Coordinates of C-alpha atoms in Angstrom, one line a residue:
M3 CA 0.0 0.1 -0.1
G4 CA 1.2 3.7 -0.5
S5 CA 1.9 6.2 2.1
S6 CA -1.5 7.5 2.4
N7 CA -3.2 6.5 5.4
Q8 CA -6.4 8.6 5.0
F9 CA -9.4 7.0 3.5
V10 CA -12.8 8.1 2.2
V11 CA -15.4 5.6 3.6
F12 CA -18.7 5.3 1.5
T13 CA -21.7 2.9 1.8
L14 CA -23.6 0.7 -0.7
D15 CA -26.6 -1.3 0.7
D16 CA -25.1 -0.8 4.4
R17 CA -21.9 -2.2 3.5
R18 CA -18.7 0.0 3.9
Y19 CA -16.0 0.7 1.3
G20 CA -13.1 2.9 1.0
L21 CA -10.8 4.8 -1.3
P22 CA -7.6 6.4 -0.5
L23 CA -8.3 10.0 0.0
S24 CA -5.5 11.0 -2.4
S25 CA -7.4 9.6 -5.3
V26 CA -10.8 11.4 -4.4
D27 CA -11.3 14.8 -6.0
R28 CA -14.7 15.8 -4.5
V29 CA -18.0 14.4 -3.5
I30 CA -21.1 15.8 -5.0
R31 CA -25.0 15.2 -4.9
A32 CA -26.4 13.0 -7.4
V33 CA -27.0 14.4 -11.0
E34 CA -28.6 13.1 -14.1
I35 CA -26.3 10.6 -15.9
I36 CA -26.4 10.7 -19.6
L37 CA -26.1 7.4 -21.5
L38 CA -22.9 6.8 -23.3
P39 CA -23.6 4.8 -26.5
K40 CA -21.0 2.0 -27.2
A41 CA -19.5 2.2 -23.6
P42 CA -18.5 -0.8 -21.7
E43 CA -21.5 -2.3 -19.6
I44 CA -19.9 -1.3 -16.3
I45 CA -20.1 2.4 -17.3
A46 CA -23.5 3.8 -16.3
G47 CA -23.1 6.9 -18.7
V48 CA -21.4 10.4 -18.1
I49 CA -21.8 13.5 -16.0
N50 CA -20.6 17.1 -16.4
V51 CA -18.6 18.0 -13.5
R52 CA -17.3 21.7 -13.8
G53 CA -17.3 21.7 -17.6
R54 CA -15.4 18.2 -17.8
V55 CA -17.2 15.1 -19.2
V56 CA -16.8 12.3 -16.4
P57 CA -17.6 8.6 -16.9
V58 CA -19.6 7.0 -14.2
V59 CA -18.7 3.6 -13.2
N60 CA -21.4 1.4 -12.0
I61 CA -19.9 -0.1 -8.8
R62 CA -22.9 -2.0 -7.7
K63 CA -22.5 -4.2 -11.1
R64 CA -18.7 -4.5 -10.3
F65 CA -19.3 -5.6 -6.7
R66 CA -22.3 -7.8 -7.7
L67 CA -24.6 -5.9 -5.7
P68 CA -28.6 -5.7 -6.6
A69 CA -29.2 -2.8 -9.1
R70 CA -31.3 0.0 -8.0
E71 CA -32.3 3.4 -9.4
I72 CA -30.3 6.5 -8.4
I73 CA -32.2 8.5 -5.8
L74 CA -31.8 12.1 -4.6
S75 CA -29.8 11.2 -1.5
D76 CA -27.2 9.4 -3.4
Q77 CA -23.9 10.9 -3.9
F78 CA -21.1 10.8 -6.6
V79 CA -17.5 10.3 -5.5
I80 CA -15.5 12.1 -8.2
A81 CA -12.1 10.5 -8.2
H82 CA -9.1 9.7 -10.6
T83 CA -7.2 6.9 -11.9
T84 CA -4.0 7.2 -13.6
R85 CA -5.7 7.3 -16.7
R86 CA -9.0 9.5 -16.1
P87 CA -11.4 11.0 -13.9
V88 CA -14.3 8.8 -12.9
G89 CA -17.6 9.1 -10.9
L90 CA -18.9 6.6 -8.4
V91 CA -22.4 6.5 -7.5
V92 CA -22.7 5.7 -3.9
D93 CA -25.5 5.4 -1.1
A94 CA -23.5 8.1 1.2
V95 CA -20.1 9.1 2.1
A96 CA -19.8 8.1 5.6
D97 CA -16.5 9.6 6.7
V98 CA -12.9 10.5 6.2
V99 CA -10.8 8.1 8.6
E100 CA -7.2 8.2 9.2
H101 CA -5.4 5.1 10.1
P102 CA -1.8 4.1 10.9
E103 CA -0.2 2.5 7.9
Q104 CA 0.6 -0.5 9.9
G105 CA -3.1 -1.1 10.7
V106 CA -3.9 -1.6 6.9
V107 CA -3.8 -5.3 6.1
G108 CA -2.7 -5.8 2.4
A109 CA -5.0 -7.6 0.1
E110 CA -2.1 -10.2 -0.9
S111 CA -2.2 -11.3 2.8
I112 CA -5.7 -12.0 2.9
L113 CA -6.5 -13.6 -0.5
P114 CA -4.0 -13.4 -3.3
G115 CA -5.5 -12.3 -6.6
L116 CA -8.4 -10.3 -4.9
E117 CA -9.6 -8.1 -7.7
Y118 CA -10.0 -4.4 -7.0
V119 CA -9.0 -4.5 -3.3
E120 CA -6.0 -2.7 -2.3
G121 CA -6.2 -3.7 1.5
V122 CA -8.5 -3.7 4.5
V123 CA -8.7 -1.3 7.4
K124 CA -9.7 -2.5 10.8
L125 CA -11.9 0.2 12.5
R126 CA -13.5 -0.2 16.0
D127 CA -17.2 -0.9 14.3
G128 CA -15.8 -3.1 11.6
L129 CA -13.8 -3.7 8.4
V130 CA -13.6 -1.5 5.4
L131 CA -12.4 -2.8 2.1
I132 CA -10.0 -0.3 0.4
H133 CA -10.3 -0.5 -3.3
D134 CA -8.0 0.4 -6.1
L135 CA -9.6 2.4 -8.7
D136 CA -6.9 1.7 -11.3
K137 CA -8.1 -2.0 -11.3
F138 CA -11.9 -1.2 -11.6
L139 CA -11.7 -1.3 -15.5
S140 CA -10.1 -4.1 -17.4
L141 CA -7.8 -3.0 -20.2
E142 CA -10.4 -3.9 -22.8
E143 CA -13.0 -2.0 -20.9
D144 CA -10.9 1.1 -20.6
A145 CA -10.1 0.9 -24.4
S146 CA -13.7 0.7 -25.1
L147 CA -14.5 3.6 -22.8
S148 CA -11.8 5.7 -24.6
A149 CA -13.3 4.9 -28.0
A150 CA -16.8 5.6 -26.7
M151 CA -15.8 9.0 -25.3
E152 CA -13.9 10.4 -28.3
P153 CA -16.8 12.0 -29.8
A154 CA -18.3 13.3 -26.5

């Protein structure tokens, strides 16, 4: 894991997940998502964030959670990968937590080959899976998304 020890914790269906704070740009309230033809199935569409077209990743689909419509109380976590900015639809952003680096358990020590997971943080009230945004899209999905966004 990197040197960052601050994490943005968010919820999906009462489950908690996290992202390194260094990869999160901002959190905004839910807005209309515009469908993007020819985008990979994992992409819900695009949104306009301060004049930038940002693809929205359907993390419910990626995590195999039940699909549901976006509601007004949902939030978008605007974050960035090494290749592009992305938006994630979450039920709510719960907190920003700071945790000592030695308290973060690397994913390899839990289950080698665990997809999308960078590590696990043990908090007083349970575990939070810390995800690696750069692994959310496969190379094929990323190339397909790039091609779909060219005219946008």
